[in-house]
Short mmCIF file of C-alpha atoms in Angstrom, two decimals:
data_model
loop_
_atom_site.label_atom_id
_atom_site.label_comp_id
_atom_site.label_asym_id
_atom_site.label_seq_id
_atom_site.Cartn_x
_atom_site.Cartn_y
_atom_site.Cartn_z
CA MET A 686 -31.85 -2.56 15.13
CA PRO A 687 -28.36 -0.93 15.89
CA VAL A 688 -25.29 -2.92 15.05
CA CYS A 689 -21.72 -2.93 16.49
CA ASP A 690 -19.70 -0.32 14.60
CA ILE A 691 -16.61 -2.62 14.52
CA CYS A 692 -18.12 -6.16 13.47
CA ASN A 693 -21.53 -5.03 12.28
CA LYS A 694 -23.41 -7.71 14.29
CA PRO A 695 -26.96 -6.78 15.32
CA MET A 696 -27.13 -5.74 18.96
CA ALA A 697 -29.12 -3.85 21.49
CA PHE A 698 -27.94 -0.50 22.94
CA SER A 699 -27.98 -2.00 26.36
CA ASP A 700 -25.60 -4.79 25.39
CA GLY A 701 -22.92 -2.46 24.05
CA TYR A 702 -20.65 0.39 24.81
CA SER A 703 -20.54 3.99 23.57
CA LEU A 704 -16.85 4.73 22.78
CA THR A 705 -14.75 7.56 21.32
CA THR A 706 -12.97 7.50 18.18
CA ARG A 707 -9.80 7.72 20.18
CA GLU A 708 -10.73 4.58 22.19
CA VAL A 709 -11.32 2.64 19.12
CA VAL A 710 -9.13 3.45 16.11
CA LEU A 711 -6.05 4.22 18.13
CA THR A 712 -5.62 0.46 18.79
CA THR A 713 -3.97 -2.19 16.81
CA HIS A 714 -6.88 -4.57 17.85
CA TYR A 715 -9.51 -2.50 15.92
CA TRP A 716 -7.44 -2.55 12.74
CA LYS A 717 -6.89 -6.37 12.93
CA LEU A 718 -10.52 -6.89 13.23
CA ALA A 719 -11.33 -4.45 10.34
CA PHE A 720 -8.66 -6.06 8.09
CA ARG A 721 -10.03 -9.57 8.88
CA GLY A 722 -13.60 -8.37 8.20
CA GLY A 723 -15.07 -5.76 5.99
CA LEU A 724 -11.65 -4.20 5.03
CA SER A 725 -10.18 -7.50 3.77
CA CYS A 726 -11.26 -6.21 0.36
CA ILE A 727 -8.52 -3.59 0.48
CA HIS A 728 -5.82 -6.13 0.75
CA GLN A 729 -7.50 -8.30 -1.83
CA ALA A 730 -7.60 -5.42 -4.34
CA ASP A 731 -4.17 -3.99 -3.49
CA PRO A 732 -1.95 -6.06 -1.46
CA SER A 733 0.28 -3.08 -0.94
CA GLY A 734 -2.46 -1.11 0.72
CA GLY A 735 -2.27 2.07 -1.32
CA GLU A 736 -4.81 4.94 -1.69
CA SER A 737 -7.74 2.78 -0.55
CA LEU A 738 -6.22 2.22 2.86
CA MET A 739 -5.12 5.75 3.20
CA HIS A 740 -8.60 6.94 2.52
CA TYR A 741 -10.20 4.50 5.00
CA ILE A 742 -7.61 5.54 7.68
CA GLU A 743 -8.56 9.27 7.16
CA GLN A 744 -12.25 8.46 7.17
CA GLN A 745 -12.07 6.58 10.51
CA ALA A 746 -9.85 9.21 12.15
CA ALA A 747 -12.44 11.86 11.20
CA GLN A 748 -15.34 10.22 13.04
CA HIS A 749 -17.10 12.88 14.98
CA THR A 750 -19.69 10.70 16.82
CA GLY A 751 -19.38 7.83 19.34
CA TRP A 752 -18.89 4.29 18.39
CA LEU A 753 -21.43 1.63 19.53
CA VAL A 754 -19.37 -1.53 20.19
CA CYS A 755 -20.37 -4.97 21.30
CA GLU A 756 -19.07 -7.00 24.22
CA GLU A 757 -16.84 -9.15 22.07
CA CYS A 758 -15.21 -6.46 20.16
CA SER A 759 -14.65 -4.18 23.20
CA ALA A 760 -12.95 -6.97 25.26
CA PRO A 761 -9.30 -5.92 24.63
CA LEU A 762 -10.00 -2.09 24.61
CA ARG A 763 -9.23 0.15 27.55
CA PHE A 764 -12.08 2.39 28.56
CA ASP A 765 -14.26 3.29 31.52
CA ARG A 766 -16.82 0.40 31.02
CA PRO A 767 -19.58 1.56 33.48
CA ARG A 768 -19.46 5.02 31.88
CA ALA A 769 -19.59 3.69 28.34
CA ARG A 770 -22.29 1.30 29.09
CA ARG A 771 -24.52 4.06 30.54
CA LEU A 772 -23.94 6.23 27.54
CA ALA A 773 -24.96 3.32 25.18
CA GLU A 774 -28.01 2.46 27.28
CA ASN A 775 -29.05 6.15 27.08
CA ARG A 776 -28.12 6.30 23.21
CA GLN A 777 -25.64 9.07 23.93
CA ASP A 778 -22.24 9.80 22.31
CA PRO A 779 -19.41 10.36 24.74
CA PRO A 780 -19.01 13.97 25.61
CA ASP A 781 -15.32 13.77 24.42
CA ALA A 782 -16.27 12.09 21.09
CA GLY A 783 -14.46 13.65 18.07
CA PRO A 784 -11.78 13.16 15.44
CA VAL A 785 -8.19 12.18 16.19
CA SER A 786 -4.88 12.53 14.21
CA PRO A 787 -4.83 10.52 10.98
CA LEU A 788 -1.09 10.09 11.59
CA SER A 789 -1.66 8.50 14.91
CA VAL A 790 -4.40 6.18 13.57
CA ALA A 791 -2.03 5.22 10.55
CA ASN A 792 0.66 4.01 12.99
CA HIS A 793 -1.93 1.46 14.51
CA ALA A 794 -3.27 0.55 11.03
CA ILE A 795 0.28 -0.14 9.73
CA ASP A 796 1.18 -2.31 12.82
CA ALA A 797 -1.99 -4.40 12.23
CA TRP A 798 -1.31 -4.67 8.46
CA LYS A 799 2.23 -5.78 9.27
CA GLN A 800 1.01 -8.40 11.71
CA LEU A 801 -1.58 -9.81 9.39
CA TYR A 802 -0.01 -9.61 5.99
CA GLY A 803 3.77 -9.69 6.86
CA SER A 804 4.58 -6.37 5.11
CA VAL A 805 4.31 -2.61 5.66
CA PRO A 806 1.58 -1.11 3.53
CA ARG A 807 2.54 1.39 0.77
CA MET A 808 1.09 4.83 1.69
CA THR A 809 2.04 8.38 1.04
CA ARG A 810 2.64 10.48 4.15
CA PHE A 811 -0.15 11.49 6.43
CA SER A 812 -0.14 14.90 8.11
CA ASP A 813 -1.04 15.31 11.65
CA THR A 814 -4.06 17.48 10.77
CA ILE A 815 -7.56 17.06 12.04
CA ILE A 816 -10.57 18.37 10.12
CA SER A 817 -13.80 18.53 11.88
CA ARG A 818 -17.33 19.97 11.22
CA ASP A 819 -19.69 21.15 13.89
CA ARG A 820 -22.98 19.56 13.06
CA VAL A 821 -24.98 22.36 14.67
CA THR A 822 -23.11 25.52 13.48
CA GLY A 823 -21.56 24.03 10.27
CA GLU A 824 -18.16 25.33 11.36
CA VAL A 825 -15.22 23.58 9.79
CA ASN A 826 -12.12 23.38 11.79
CA VAL A 827 -8.73 22.36 10.58
CA PHE A 828 -6.33 21.75 13.58
CA ARG A 829 -2.71 20.86 13.68
CA PRO A 830 -2.07 19.40 17.15
CA GLY A 831 1.30 18.95 18.87
CA ALA A 832 2.82 22.29 17.78
CA ALA A 833 3.97 24.72 20.43
CA ASN A 834 1.37 27.09 19.06
CA PRO A 835 -1.25 24.87 17.41
CA SER A 836 -2.68 26.49 14.15
CA TYR A 837 -6.11 26.19 12.95
CA VAL A 838 -8.35 27.56 10.27
CA SER A 839 -12.07 27.94 11.06
CA MET A 840 -14.73 28.51 8.36
CA ARG A 841 -18.40 29.23 9.11
CA GLY A 842 -21.17 27.83 6.98
CA ASP A 843 -21.81 29.61 3.58
CA ARG A 844 -20.13 32.93 4.61
CA GLY A 845 -16.86 31.48 3.94
CA ARG A 846 -15.15 33.54 6.69
CA ILE A 847 -11.76 32.15 7.45
CA VAL A 848 -9.98 32.90 10.77
CA VAL A 849 -6.28 32.19 11.07
CA PRO A 850 -4.75 32.97 14.49
CA ALA A 851 -1.43 34.59 14.03
CA SER A 852 1.49 32.89 15.87
CA GLY A 853 4.86 34.49 16.03
CA ARG A 854 6.00 32.48 12.89
CA THR A 855 2.86 33.50 11.00
CA LYS A 856 3.40 37.13 11.76
CA ILE A 857 6.99 36.98 10.46
CA ILE A 858 5.90 35.21 7.33
CA ARG A 859 3.02 37.74 6.73
CA ALA A 860 5.66 40.60 7.17
CA VAL A 861 8.12 38.91 4.74
CA ILE A 862 5.39 38.61 2.12
CA VAL A 863 4.27 42.21 2.55
CA VAL A 864 7.84 43.48 2.19
CA ALA A 865 8.43 41.31 -0.91
CA ALA A 866 5.19 42.61 -2.43
CA LEU A 867 6.19 46.18 -1.78
CA MET A 868 9.61 45.67 -3.18
CA LEU A 869 8.04 44.12 -6.26
CA LEU A 870 5.63 47.03 -6.63
CA ALA A 871 8.58 49.59 -6.26
CA PHE A 872 10.59 47.66 -8.91
CA VAL A 873 7.68 47.61 -11.36
CA PHE A 874 7.04 51.36 -10.89
CA ALA A 875 10.72 52.04 -11.36
CA LYS A 876 10.80 50.05 -14.56
CA ALA A 877 7.61 51.79 -15.84
CA ASN A 878 9.22 55.32 -15.33
#
């Protein structure tokens, strides 16, 4: 039997909603429920938050599939209810399901932590990087959103092919590296002679 991906209560698909990661984890409501429920162990183990909290935030931000959410947990969330209900009844992920920025997620988790525990959790910085893996092709994508020229690295399966699109800045950096390498070679050859 399926369970709600937020509160873990058993439920039927027809009684829930199929939501995107964005619709769930980019809300303070979700994090309050999580910290009162299954994630209360993080605060019990380390009242400052620490690495466990960071790891969980990154894990939740990286969710590729839809979230099955019960009526009670979904009440304060904003989403297209009829669409999400149809998707759940048909046991489908939302077509726009996928990972979100860990940095954006961390902001909501921090707000919830502060409201529940009265302090800001101790965490090292998050980057705004999204890492995703295509379940069909095995392609791994690392994406930096928000930049004027978003950069990404794409790796396919076992071939290990890496594709890095060259923005203007990347081209300049590559040129500087090549010039520096040539100057170093010229210096080494001059010393040897």
